[in-house]
Coordinates of C-alpha atoms in Angstrom, one line a residue:
Chain A
M1 CA 14.2 -33.2 1.2
S2 CA 10.7 -34.1 2.0
A3 CA 9.4 -31.4 4.3
V4 CA 6.5 -31.7 6.7
V5 CA 3.7 -29.3 5.5
S6 CA 0.1 -28.6 6.1
P7 CA -2.0 -31.2 4.2
I8 CA -4.5 -28.6 3.3
R9 CA -2.7 -25.7 1.8
E10 CA 0.3 -25.2 -0.4
P11 CA 3.3 -23.8 1.6
L12 CA 3.8 -20.1 1.3
V13 CA 7.5 -20.2 2.3
T14 CA 9.5 -23.0 0.5
G15 CA 13.1 -24.2 0.8
G16 CA 13.0 -25.4 4.4
K17 CA 14.1 -22.0 5.7
S18 CA 15.3 -21.3 9.3
Y19 CA 14.7 -17.9 10.9
H20 CA 18.3 -16.9 10.2
Q21 CA 18.1 -18.0 6.6
I22 CA 15.1 -15.8 6.1
T23 CA 17.0 -12.8 7.5
E24 CA 19.9 -13.6 5.3
D25 CA 17.9 -14.0 2.1
I26 CA 15.9 -10.9 2.4
C27 CA 18.4 -8.5 4.0
S28 CA 21.4 -9.4 1.9
P29 CA 20.3 -7.7 -1.3
T30 CA 20.5 -4.4 0.5
E31 CA 24.1 -5.2 1.6
R32 CA 25.6 -6.3 -1.7
T33 CA 26.9 -4.0 -4.4
P34 CA 24.1 -3.6 -7.0
S35 CA 23.9 -6.2 -9.7
A36 CA 24.4 -5.3 -13.4
A37 CA 20.7 -5.8 -14.0
W38 CA 19.8 -3.3 -11.3
V39 CA 22.3 -0.7 -12.6
L40 CA 21.0 -1.1 -16.1
A41 CA 17.4 -0.8 -14.9
F42 CA 18.2 2.2 -12.8
I43 CA 19.9 4.0 -15.8
V44 CA 16.8 3.4 -17.9
A45 CA 14.5 4.6 -15.1
V46 CA 16.5 7.7 -14.4
T47 CA 16.5 8.5 -18.1
G48 CA 12.7 8.3 -17.9
L49 CA 12.7 10.5 -14.9
A50 CA 14.8 13.1 -16.8
L51 CA 12.2 13.1 -19.6
F52 CA 9.4 13.6 -17.0
V53 CA 11.3 16.6 -15.4
F54 CA 11.9 18.1 -18.9
G55 CA 8.3 17.6 -19.9
V56 CA 6.9 19.1 -16.8
A57 CA 9.3 22.0 -16.9
W58 CA 8.3 22.7 -20.4
T59 CA 4.6 22.6 -19.5
I60 CA 5.1 25.0 -16.6
W61 CA 7.3 27.3 -18.6
K62 CA 5.2 27.4 -21.8
G63 CA 1.8 26.8 -20.2
I64 CA -0.9 24.2 -20.8
G65 CA -1.1 25.4 -24.4
S66 CA 1.8 23.0 -25.0
W67 CA -0.7 20.2 -24.7
N68 CA -3.4 19.4 -27.2
L69 CA -6.3 20.1 -25.0
N70 CA -8.9 22.2 -26.6
R71 CA -12.2 23.9 -25.9
T72 CA -14.1 20.6 -26.2
I73 CA -11.6 18.2 -24.7
G74 CA -10.4 19.8 -21.5
W75 CA -9.3 16.6 -19.9
S76 CA -7.4 14.0 -21.7
W77 CA -4.0 12.3 -21.2
D78 CA -3.4 14.2 -18.0
I79 CA -6.5 13.0 -16.1
T80 CA -6.3 9.6 -17.8
N81 CA -2.8 9.2 -16.4
F82 CA -3.9 10.5 -13.1
V83 CA -6.8 7.9 -12.7
W84 CA -4.5 5.2 -14.1
W85 CA -1.8 5.8 -11.5
V86 CA -4.3 6.1 -8.7
G87 CA -5.9 2.9 -9.7
I88 CA -2.6 1.1 -9.7
G89 CA -2.0 2.6 -6.2
H90 CA -4.9 0.6 -4.8
A91 CA -3.4 -2.9 -4.7
G92 CA -0.9 -2.2 -2.0
T93 CA -3.4 -1.2 0.6
L94 CA -5.8 -3.8 -0.5
I95 CA -3.2 -6.5 0.0
S96 CA -2.0 -5.2 3.3
A97 CA -5.2 -4.1 4.8
I98 CA -8.1 -6.1 3.5
L99 CA -6.1 -9.4 3.3
L100 CA -4.9 -8.8 6.9
L101 CA -8.5 -8.5 8.0
F102 CA -9.4 -11.7 6.2
R103 CA -6.3 -13.4 7.7
Q104 CA -4.9 -14.3 4.3
K105 CA -1.4 -15.4 5.1
W106 CA -0.1 -15.1 1.5
R107 CA -0.2 -11.4 1.9
T108 CA 3.1 -11.5 3.9
G109 CA 5.1 -12.4 0.9
V110 CA 4.0 -9.5 -1.2
N111 CA 2.6 -6.8 1.1
R112 CA 5.8 -4.8 1.6
A113 CA 6.6 -4.3 -2.1
A114 CA 3.0 -3.8 -2.9
E115 CA 2.7 -1.0 -0.3
A116 CA 5.8 0.6 -1.7
M117 CA 4.3 0.4 -5.1
T118 CA 1.1 2.0 -3.8
I119 CA 3.0 5.0 -2.4
F120 CA 5.1 5.5 -5.6
A121 CA 2.0 5.2 -7.8
V122 CA 0.2 7.8 -5.8
I123 CA 3.2 10.1 -6.0
C124 CA 3.0 9.7 -9.8
A125 CA -0.8 10.2 -9.8
G126 CA -0.5 13.4 -7.8
Q127 CA 1.8 15.1 -10.4
F128 CA -0.9 15.2 -13.1
P129 CA -3.6 17.3 -11.4
L130 CA -0.9 19.6 -10.1
I131 CA 0.6 20.3 -13.5
H132 CA -2.8 20.5 -15.1
M133 CA -3.6 23.4 -12.9
G134 CA -1.4 25.5 -15.1
R135 CA -0.3 27.8 -12.5
I136 CA 1.4 25.2 -10.2
W137 CA 2.8 27.9 -7.9
L138 CA -0.8 28.5 -6.7
A139 CA -1.5 24.8 -6.0
F140 CA -1.8 25.5 -2.3
F141 CA -5.1 27.2 -3.1
I142 CA -6.7 23.7 -3.1
F143 CA -6.3 23.6 0.7
P144 CA -8.8 25.4 3.0
Y145 CA -6.4 27.7 4.9
P146 CA -7.3 31.1 6.4
N147 CA -6.4 33.7 3.7
T148 CA -6.6 37.4 3.0
R149 CA -9.3 37.0 0.3
G150 CA -12.2 37.0 2.7
P151 CA -11.2 34.4 3.9
L152 CA -12.6 32.7 0.8
W153 CA -12.9 29.0 1.4
V154 CA -12.6 26.1 -1.1
N155 CA -15.8 24.5 -2.3
F156 CA -16.4 21.6 0.0
N157 CA -19.3 20.4 -2.2
S158 CA -17.1 19.7 -5.1
P159 CA -15.9 16.2 -5.9
L160 CA -12.6 17.6 -7.1
L161 CA -12.0 18.9 -3.6
W162 CA -13.1 15.6 -2.1
D163 CA -10.4 14.1 -4.3
V164 CA -7.8 16.4 -2.8
F165 CA -8.7 15.1 0.7
A166 CA -9.1 11.5 -0.4
I167 CA -5.7 11.3 -2.2
S168 CA -3.8 13.1 0.4
T169 CA -5.4 11.1 3.2
Y170 CA -4.7 7.9 1.3
F171 CA -1.1 8.8 0.7
T172 CA -0.5 9.7 4.3
V173 CA -2.2 6.6 5.8
S174 CA -0.5 4.3 3.3
L175 CA 2.9 5.8 4.1
L176 CA 2.4 5.5 7.9
F177 CA 1.1 1.9 7.5
W178 CA 4.1 1.0 5.3
Y179 CA 6.7 2.7 7.5
T180 CA 5.4 1.2 10.7
G181 CA 5.8 -2.2 9.1
L182 CA 9.3 -1.4 8.0
V183 CA 10.5 -0.2 11.4
P184 CA 11.3 -3.8 12.9
D185 CA 12.8 -4.8 9.6
F186 CA 15.1 -1.8 9.5
A187 CA 16.2 -2.9 13.0
T188 CA 17.1 -6.3 11.6
V189 CA 19.2 -4.6 8.9
R190 CA 20.7 -2.3 11.5
D191 CA 21.8 -5.2 13.7
R192 CA 23.6 -6.8 10.8
A193 CA 25.4 -3.6 9.9
K194 CA 28.5 -1.8 11.1
G195 CA 29.7 1.8 11.2
I196 CA 27.9 4.6 9.4
R197 CA 25.5 2.1 7.9
R198 CA 24.4 1.1 11.3
K199 CA 23.8 4.7 12.4
I200 CA 21.7 5.3 9.3
Y201 CA 19.6 2.2 9.8
N202 CA 19.2 3.0 13.5
L203 CA 17.8 6.3 12.5
L204 CA 15.4 4.6 10.1
S205 CA 14.5 1.9 12.7
F206 CA 13.5 4.6 15.3
G207 CA 15.5 2.6 17.9
W208 CA 13.3 -0.5 17.7
T209 CA 14.3 -3.2 20.3
G210 CA 11.8 -6.0 19.7
S211 CA 10.3 -5.8 23.3
A212 CA 7.2 -8.0 23.8
K213 CA 5.2 -5.0 24.8
H214 CA 6.2 -3.1 21.7
W215 CA 5.3 -6.0 19.5
Q216 CA 1.9 -6.2 21.2
R217 CA 1.2 -2.5 20.5
W218 CA 2.6 -2.9 17.0
E219 CA 0.1 -5.6 16.2
A220 CA -2.7 -3.7 17.7
L221 CA -1.8 -0.7 15.6
S222 CA -1.5 -2.7 12.4
L223 CA -4.9 -4.2 12.9
V224 CA -6.6 -0.9 13.5
L225 CA -4.8 0.7 10.7
A226 CA -5.9 -2.1 8.5
G227 CA -9.5 -1.6 9.6
L228 CA -9.2 2.1 8.8
A229 CA -7.5 1.6 5.5
T230 CA -10.0 -0.9 4.2
P231 CA -12.9 1.6 3.8
L232 CA -10.4 4.2 2.9
V233 CA -9.1 2.3 -0.1
L234 CA -12.7 1.8 -1.3
S235 CA -13.5 5.4 -0.7
V236 CA -10.5 6.8 -2.7
H237 CA -11.5 5.4 -6.1
T238 CA -15.2 5.9 -5.3
I239 CA -14.3 9.6 -4.9
V240 CA -12.2 9.6 -8.1
S241 CA -15.2 8.2 -9.9
F242 CA -17.3 11.0 -8.4
D243 CA -15.2 13.4 -10.4
F244 CA -17.0 12.0 -13.4
A245 CA -20.2 10.6 -12.0
T246 CA -21.5 13.8 -10.3
S247 CA -21.2 15.7 -13.6
V248 CA -24.0 16.0 -16.1
I249 CA -22.1 14.6 -19.0
P250 CA -23.8 11.6 -20.7
G251 CA -21.5 8.6 -20.3
W252 CA -20.2 9.9 -17.0
H253 CA -23.3 10.6 -15.1
T254 CA -23.9 7.0 -13.9
T255 CA -24.4 5.4 -10.6
I256 CA -22.4 2.3 -11.5
F257 CA -19.2 4.3 -11.5
P258 CA -18.0 3.8 -7.9
P259 CA -18.0 0.0 -7.8
Y260 CA -16.9 -0.2 -11.4
F261 CA -13.9 2.1 -10.7
V262 CA -13.0 0.3 -7.5
A263 CA -13.0 -3.1 -9.2
G264 CA -10.9 -1.6 -12.1
A265 CA -8.5 -0.2 -9.6
I266 CA -7.9 -3.5 -7.8
F267 CA -7.6 -5.1 -11.2
S268 CA -4.9 -2.8 -12.5
G269 CA -3.2 -2.6 -9.1
F270 CA -2.8 -6.4 -9.0
A271 CA -1.5 -6.4 -12.5
M272 CA 1.2 -3.9 -11.6
V273 CA 2.1 -5.9 -8.5
Q274 CA 2.5 -9.0 -10.7
T275 CA 4.7 -7.1 -13.2
L276 CA 6.9 -5.9 -10.3
M277 CA 6.9 -9.1 -8.3
I278 CA 7.9 -11.3 -11.2
M279 CA 10.9 -9.2 -11.9
T280 CA 11.8 -8.7 -8.2
R281 CA 11.6 -12.3 -7.2
K282 CA 13.8 -13.3 -10.2
I283 CA 16.4 -10.6 -9.8
L284 CA 16.6 -10.7 -6.0
K285 CA 16.2 -14.5 -5.9
L286 CA 13.1 -14.5 -3.7
E287 CA 11.4 -17.4 -5.4
D288 CA 11.0 -19.2 -2.0
Y289 CA 9.0 -16.2 -0.5
I290 CA 7.1 -15.1 -3.5
T291 CA 6.0 -18.5 -4.7
L292 CA 3.8 -19.7 -7.5
A293 CA 1.1 -19.9 -4.9
H294 CA 1.3 -16.1 -4.4
I295 CA 1.2 -15.5 -8.2
E296 CA -1.7 -17.8 -8.6
S297 CA -3.7 -16.1 -5.8
M298 CA -3.1 -12.8 -7.4
N299 CA -4.1 -14.1 -10.8
K300 CA -7.4 -15.3 -9.3
V301 CA -8.0 -11.7 -8.0
I302 CA -7.2 -10.4 -11.5
L303 CA -9.6 -12.8 -13.1
A304 CA -12.4 -11.9 -10.6
T305 CA -12.0 -8.2 -10.9
G306 CA -11.5 -8.3 -14.6
T307 CA -14.7 -10.1 -15.0
I308 CA -16.5 -7.6 -12.7
V309 CA -15.1 -4.8 -14.9
G310 CA -16.4 -6.7 -17.9
V311 CA -19.9 -7.0 -16.4
A312 CA -19.8 -3.3 -15.7
Y313 CA -18.9 -2.4 -19.3
L314 CA -21.9 -4.5 -20.6
T315 CA -24.2 -3.1 -17.9
E316 CA -23.3 0.4 -19.1
L317 CA -24.2 -0.5 -22.7
F318 CA -27.5 -2.1 -21.6
I319 CA -28.5 0.7 -19.3
A320 CA -27.7 3.3 -22.0
W321 CA -30.1 1.4 -24.4
Y322 CA -32.7 0.8 -21.7
S323 CA -32.7 4.4 -20.5
G324 CA -34.4 5.5 -23.6
Y325 CA -32.4 8.7 -23.4
I326 CA -30.8 9.6 -26.7
Y327 CA -27.9 11.5 -25.4
E328 CA -26.9 8.6 -23.2
Q329 CA -27.4 6.1 -26.1
F330 CA -25.3 8.3 -28.4
A331 CA -22.5 8.5 -25.8
F332 CA -22.2 4.7 -25.8
Y333 CA -22.8 4.3 -29.5
N334 CA -19.9 6.8 -29.9
R335 CA -17.7 4.9 -27.5
V336 CA -18.0 1.7 -29.3
L337 CA -18.2 2.8 -33.0
G338 CA -17.1 6.5 -32.9
P339 CA -13.8 7.9 -33.9
Y340 CA -12.1 6.3 -30.9
Y341 CA -13.4 2.8 -31.6
W342 CA -9.8 1.5 -31.4
S343 CA -9.4 2.4 -27.8
Y344 CA -12.7 0.7 -27.0
I345 CA -11.4 -2.5 -28.7
G346 CA -8.1 -2.1 -26.8
M347 CA -10.0 -1.8 -23.5
M348 CA -12.4 -4.8 -24.1
S349 CA -9.7 -7.1 -25.4
C350 CA -7.1 -6.4 -22.7
N351 CA -9.4 -6.1 -19.7
V352 CA -12.3 -8.5 -20.3
L353 CA -11.3 -11.1 -22.8
S354 CA -7.7 -11.8 -22.1
P355 CA -7.9 -12.3 -18.4
Q356 CA -10.3 -15.2 -19.0
I357 CA -7.4 -17.4 -19.8
F358 CA -6.8 -17.5 -16.0
W359 CA -9.7 -20.0 -15.7
W360 CA -7.0 -22.5 -16.5
R361 CA -4.8 -23.4 -13.6
S362 CA -1.7 -24.1 -15.7
L363 CA -1.9 -20.6 -17.1
R364 CA -2.4 -19.0 -13.7
R365 CA 0.8 -20.7 -12.6
N366 CA 2.8 -19.9 -15.7
I367 CA 5.2 -17.0 -15.0
F368 CA 5.7 -15.9 -18.6
V369 CA 1.9 -15.8 -19.3
T370 CA 1.3 -14.0 -16.1
F371 CA 3.9 -11.4 -16.9
V372 CA 2.6 -10.8 -20.4
M373 CA -1.0 -10.6 -19.0
S374 CA 0.0 -8.1 -16.4
I375 CA 1.3 -5.8 -19.1
F376 CA -1.9 -6.3 -21.1
V377 CA -4.0 -5.4 -18.2
N378 CA -2.0 -2.3 -17.5
I379 CA -2.5 -1.2 -21.1
G380 CA -6.1 -2.1 -21.1
M381 CA -6.9 -0.1 -17.9
W382 CA -5.1 2.9 -19.4
F383 CA -7.4 2.6 -22.4
E384 CA -10.4 2.3 -20.2
R385 CA -9.7 5.7 -18.6
F386 CA -9.0 7.2 -22.0
V387 CA -12.2 5.8 -23.4
I388 CA -14.2 7.2 -20.5
I389 CA -12.5 10.6 -20.5
A390 CA -11.5 11.6 -24.1
T391 CA -14.1 9.9 -26.2
T392 CA -16.9 11.2 -24.1
L393 CA -15.7 14.7 -24.3
A394 CA -14.9 14.6 -28.0
R395 CA -18.6 14.4 -28.9
D396 CA -20.6 16.7 -26.6
Y397 CA -24.1 18.2 -27.0
L398 CA -23.2 20.6 -29.8
P399 CA -22.0 19.0 -33.0
S400 CA -20.4 22.3 -34.0
S401 CA -17.9 21.9 -31.1
W402 CA -17.1 18.3 -31.8
S403 CA -13.4 17.7 -31.8
Y404 CA -10.6 15.2 -31.9
Y405 CA -7.6 14.8 -29.8
V406 CA -4.1 13.6 -30.3
P407 CA -1.4 14.2 -27.7
T408 CA 1.6 16.4 -28.3
W409 CA 5.1 15.2 -27.7
V410 CA 5.1 17.0 -24.3
E411 CA 2.1 15.0 -23.0
I412 CA 3.7 11.8 -24.4
I413 CA 7.1 12.3 -22.6
I414 CA 5.4 13.3 -19.4
F415 CA 3.5 10.0 -19.4
I416 CA 6.5 7.9 -20.3
G417 CA 8.5 9.9 -17.9
S418 CA 6.1 9.2 -15.0
L419 CA 6.9 5.5 -15.5
G420 CA 10.6 6.6 -15.1
L421 CA 9.7 8.4 -11.8
F422 CA 7.9 5.3 -10.6
F423 CA 10.6 2.8 -11.4
T424 CA 13.3 5.1 -10.1
L425 CA 11.6 5.2 -6.7
Y426 CA 10.9 1.4 -6.7
L427 CA 14.5 0.6 -7.6
I428 CA 15.8 2.8 -4.8
F429 CA 13.4 1.0 -2.5
V430 CA 14.6 -2.5 -3.3
R431 CA 18.2 -1.4 -2.6
V432 CA 17.5 0.2 0.7
A433 CA 14.7 -1.7 2.4
P434 CA 13.9 -5.4 2.9
V435 CA 11.5 -6.2 0.0
V436 CA 9.7 -8.8 1.9
A437 CA 8.4 -8.2 5.4
V438 CA 11.0 -10.1 7.4
A439 CA 9.3 -10.3 10.8
E440 CA 5.9 -11.1 9.2
I441 CA 7.3 -13.9 7.2
K442 CA 9.0 -15.4 10.3
S443 CA 5.7 -15.2 12.1
I444 CA 3.9 -17.3 9.5
L445 CA 6.8 -19.8 8.9
K446 CA 5.4 -22.5 11.2
S447 CA 1.8 -22.1 10.2
G448 CA 2.1 -21.4 6.5
G449 CA 5.6 -22.4 5.6
D450 CA 6.9 -25.8 4.6
Q451 CA 7.9 -26.5 8.2
Y452 CA 4.3 -26.7 9.2
V453 CA 4.2 -28.1 12.8
G454 CA 0.4 -28.3 13.3
P455 CA -1.7 -31.5 13.4
E456 CA -1.2 -34.0 10.7
A457 CA 2.2 -32.4 9.9
N458 CA 3.7 -35.7 8.6
R459 CA 1.6 -35.6 5.5
T460 CA 3.1 -34.0 2.4
H461 CA 1.4 -31.6 0.1
A462 CA 0.9 -32.7 -3.4
S463 CA 3.0 -29.8 -4.9
T464 CA 5.9 -30.6 -2.7
K465 CA 5.8 -34.2 -3.8
E466 CA 5.9 -33.0 -7.5
A467 CA 8.9 -30.8 -6.6
A468 CA 10.7 -33.7 -4.9
H469 CA 10.5 -35.9 -8.0
Chain B
M1 CA 15.4 5.7 29.8
S2 CA 17.2 6.2 33.0
K3 CA 20.8 7.4 32.8
E4 CA 22.2 4.9 35.3
N5 CA 23.4 1.6 34.0
K6 CA 21.4 -1.5 34.6
E7 CA 22.9 -4.9 35.0
V8 CA 20.9 -7.2 32.9
L9 CA 21.2 -11.0 32.9
Y10 CA 19.7 -12.5 29.9
G11 CA 19.3 -15.8 28.1
L12 CA 18.9 -16.4 24.4
Y13 CA 16.6 -19.2 23.2
D14 CA 16.6 -20.7 19.7
D15 CA 12.9 -21.1 19.2
E16 CA 9.7 -19.4 20.3
E17 CA 8.5 -22.8 21.7
Y18 CA 11.4 -22.9 24.2
L19 CA 10.7 -19.3 25.0
L20 CA 7.1 -19.9 25.8
K21 CA 8.0 -22.9 28.1
A22 CA 10.7 -20.9 29.8
V23 CA 8.3 -18.0 30.5
D24 CA 5.9 -20.5 32.1
Q25 CA 8.7 -22.0 34.2
A26 CA 9.8 -18.6 35.4
K27 CA 6.4 -17.8 36.6
A28 CA 6.3 -21.2 38.4
E29 CA 9.6 -20.4 40.1
H30 CA 8.4 -16.8 41.0
L31 CA 11.2 -15.1 39.1
E32 CA 10.3 -11.7 37.8
I33 CA 11.1 -11.3 34.1
S34 CA 12.0 -7.7 33.3
E35 CA 11.7 -7.9 29.5
V36 CA 11.2 -10.3 26.7
F37 CA 12.6 -9.5 23.2
T38 CA 11.7 -11.4 20.1
P39 CA 12.4 -11.1 16.3
F40 CA 8.7 -11.2 15.5
P41 CA 5.4 -11.0 17.5
V42 CA 5.1 -14.4 19.2
H43 CA 1.4 -15.3 19.7
G44 CA 0.4 -16.5 23.2
L45 CA 3.3 -14.6 24.9
D46 CA 1.3 -11.6 26.1
P47 CA -1.1 -13.4 28.5
K48 CA 1.8 -15.5 29.9
L49 CA 3.8 -12.3 30.6
G50 CA 0.6 -10.7 32.0
L51 CA 0.7 -7.8 29.6
A52 CA -2.5 -5.9 29.6
E53 CA -4.3 -5.4 26.3
S54 CA -3.1 -2.4 24.3
R55 CA -5.4 0.7 24.6
L56 CA -4.2 2.2 21.3
H57 CA -7.5 1.3 19.6
I58 CA -9.4 3.4 22.3
A59 CA -7.1 6.3 21.5
G60 CA -7.7 5.7 17.8
F61 CA -11.5 6.0 18.3
V62 CA -11.0 9.3 20.1
Y63 CA -8.8 10.7 17.4
G64 CA -11.2 9.5 14.8
A65 CA -14.2 11.2 16.5
L66 CA -12.2 14.4 16.8
G67 CA -11.6 14.2 13.0
T68 CA -15.3 13.7 12.3
L69 CA -16.3 16.6 14.4
T70 CA -13.5 18.9 13.1
A71 CA -14.4 18.2 9.4
F72 CA -18.2 18.4 9.7
L73 CA -18.4 21.3 12.1
F74 CA -15.8 23.3 10.1
M75 CA -17.6 22.8 6.8
T76 CA -20.9 23.6 8.4
W77 CA -19.5 26.8 9.9
V78 CA -17.9 27.9 6.6
F79 CA -21.1 27.4 4.5
T80 CA -23.7 28.6 7.0
R81 CA -21.9 31.3 9.0
D82 CA -18.6 32.5 7.6
W83 CA -19.2 32.7 3.8
P84 CA -22.5 31.2 2.7
I85 CA -22.5 30.4 -1.1
I86 CA -25.2 28.7 -3.1
F87 CA -23.8 25.9 -5.2
G88 CA -26.2 24.4 -7.8
G89 CA -29.3 25.7 -6.0
K90 CA -28.6 23.4 -3.0
P91 CA -29.1 24.5 0.6
Y92 CA -26.2 26.1 2.5
F93 CA -26.2 23.2 4.9
S94 CA -25.9 20.4 2.4
A95 CA -24.9 17.6 4.7
P96 CA -24.6 14.7 2.2
A97 CA -22.0 16.6 0.3
F98 CA -19.9 17.0 3.5
I99 CA -19.7 13.2 4.1
P100 CA -16.8 12.3 1.9
I101 CA -14.5 14.9 3.4
T102 CA -15.8 14.1 6.9
F103 CA -15.0 10.4 6.3
E104 CA -11.5 11.2 5.0
L105 CA -10.6 13.4 7.9
T106 CA -11.9 10.8 10.4
V107 CA -9.5 8.3 8.9
L108 CA -6.7 10.7 8.7
F109 CA -7.0 11.9 12.3
A110 CA -7.3 8.4 13.6
A111 CA -4.4 7.0 11.7
V112 CA -1.9 9.9 12.3
G113 CA -3.0 10.1 16.0
M114 CA -2.5 6.4 16.6
V115 CA 0.8 6.2 14.9
V116 CA 2.2 9.2 16.7
S117 CA 0.8 7.8 20.0
F118 CA 2.4 4.4 19.3
Y119 CA 5.8 5.9 18.9
I120 CA 5.5 8.1 21.9
V121 CA 4.3 5.3 24.3
C122 CA 6.9 3.0 23.0
G123 CA 9.6 5.6 23.4
L124 CA 10.6 5.1 19.8
G125 CA 11.2 7.8 17.1
P126 CA 13.7 9.3 14.7
G127 CA 17.0 9.7 16.5
V128 CA 16.2 7.4 19.4
V129 CA 19.1 5.1 20.3
N130 CA 18.2 2.2 22.4
K131 CA 20.9 -0.1 23.5
T132 CA 20.1 -3.7 22.6
L133 CA 21.2 -6.8 24.4
D134 CA 22.2 -8.8 21.4
D135 CA 22.3 -8.2 17.7
R136 CA 20.7 -11.5 16.9
I137 CA 17.5 -10.6 18.7
T138 CA 16.2 -9.0 15.5
D139 CA 17.3 -12.1 13.6
D140 CA 16.6 -15.5 15.2
K141 CA 17.1 -15.4 19.0
F142 CA 14.4 -15.0 21.6
C143 CA 15.5 -13.3 24.7
I144 CA 14.4 -13.3 28.4
A145 CA 16.0 -10.5 30.4
F146 CA 16.2 -10.1 34.2
D147 CA 17.2 -6.9 35.9
V148 CA 20.0 -7.9 38.4
T149 CA 21.2 -4.4 39.3
G150 CA 22.6 -4.7 42.8
A151 CA 21.2 -8.2 43.3
E152 CA 22.5 -10.8 45.7
P153 CA 25.0 -13.3 44.1
T154 CA 22.7 -16.1 45.3
F155 CA 19.8 -14.6 43.3
I156 CA 22.0 -14.1 40.2
D157 CA 23.1 -17.8 40.4
K158 CA 19.5 -18.8 40.8
V159 CA 18.5 -16.9 37.6
K160 CA 21.5 -18.2 35.8
G161 CA 20.5 -21.7 36.8
F162 CA 17.0 -21.2 35.6
L163 CA 18.1 -19.8 32.2
S164 CA 20.5 -22.6 31.4
Q165 CA 18.2 -25.3 32.7
S166 CA 15.1 -24.0 30.8
G167 CA 16.9 -24.4 27.5
A168 CA 18.7 -21.1 26.8
S169 CA 21.5 -21.6 24.3
E170 CA 23.4 -18.7 25.8
V171 CA 23.4 -16.9 29.1
N172 CA 25.1 -13.5 29.4
T173 CA 25.3 -10.4 31.5
K174 CA 25.4 -6.9 30.1
S175 CA 25.2 -3.5 31.6
I176 CA 23.0 -1.1 29.6

């Protein structure tokens, strides 16, 4: 079938879909009994979650002494994992908010799943500072509430408190944005369902009817939330970087941190979106909605942000040398050639060198290469945080207190377990909610799909020609 | 929602192009459309229906400004009046350090306020049950509805004639 498509751009929805077919394709996975692949994945994920619960319970019961933190290295795997997860949690809002403001239509294929991923990643991130507090039952002390100790308030000048506000605001706003997008789609699932299932989805859909006035308000709300979320997403990792940058530790005390962290966050977030999307589109058979064009666009973002991160690494080295300040110079010498040199190599090779293969179009459009690269980037970005946090602390001002750090089994299972927490939530999400934004895909079908009806509609896009052969 | 039942006469269209044409035609024939339901936001529909622009963004600005003031004034009060503490030799009123939290609360207030307002003005929320005219409206049908409660049979026939003649694939009556 030779479809009529825009002569300019590659179609974002392929397969000559009708509106009904879109509903059918995207809603039916929530209506079938789960496939064997899903059940297997869920068992693995829940096992991971059990490890997490066990590790956290152990930590709370025994205390932070069950980790290998010491007098010199007070932050290590815990904060590394926190920053890593928060970074991953940046892509969803970036895709849904910034790409909405830039009117990038390809966001509609991936925004729903990416936003879900954001929320789950932030949930994972939030666990680490909480358990690192040691006395988790006093965690509410971080909020400024009237208390009987004065009232003694929290320190509003501390970047750690800014982080509390940034992460909790980010989580709330992302959740609202995501759920408001889901409401019309839950109504679509509701109207296909019967009995108790219909009641449950009616509850989830808030009684949505699809009235023209509601749609108008819904679009106005989405646009303003996108406008609010755009500076928010940039502020969150900026503030996370302030946790380090406002300290007086050589190697942390640098002005480059905010943009460098934000670029790194987008980089790792898109990598995680790729990992999830490649699996999701395959298992749920959504290749017509999450197309190679989507994967290629995300690979371009990965290439750009990976290169920005690379420039930041080199700038740091240059500035350390140029500063003429021996402590700063030593901090970076130690990062590259010190006892943790292997983590620096891991960071440089996974984050800076390997994404450069995406200069080639054929590799950007290769699913297998993309999948492997997305795992590489995730590993590399974990190393980056480890490099910044642990190697810097291991060699402080006093050589007598220099130390080395290896995690205990508790720290290892908490980290692996946090992946279990993440995937458990994601797997439940793909069973319960439409993974692609149904209404939004329908609204771009005629302008961005392969049934393009605009001017010059009779010309066929090159890639469709290839497919037709 | 009123408790009394409304008689609704509605037509289902297969495509948003037919819907837009039908709305124009209804306006030309001076028929008053009571509601239009669509599976996704149809662009160009609002001006045809004469819907005024949403004022949600104005509410958002007000909520945001409230958040800005709450955060900044509260921190100022805490550190200059209620419990002044010197941190790192900085003044009690260290405004630059208040900016991050002020920004976050501005966004938080604006977002939460707007979303809550949205659901309230739309009459939507957890536990709300709205009767819908047809299950396919959230799938692939575009619906124009007329309120014909207690209307003259001649009027009903006129509306029916308009719906079928303007390209509706189905015309039905339902009391909701």
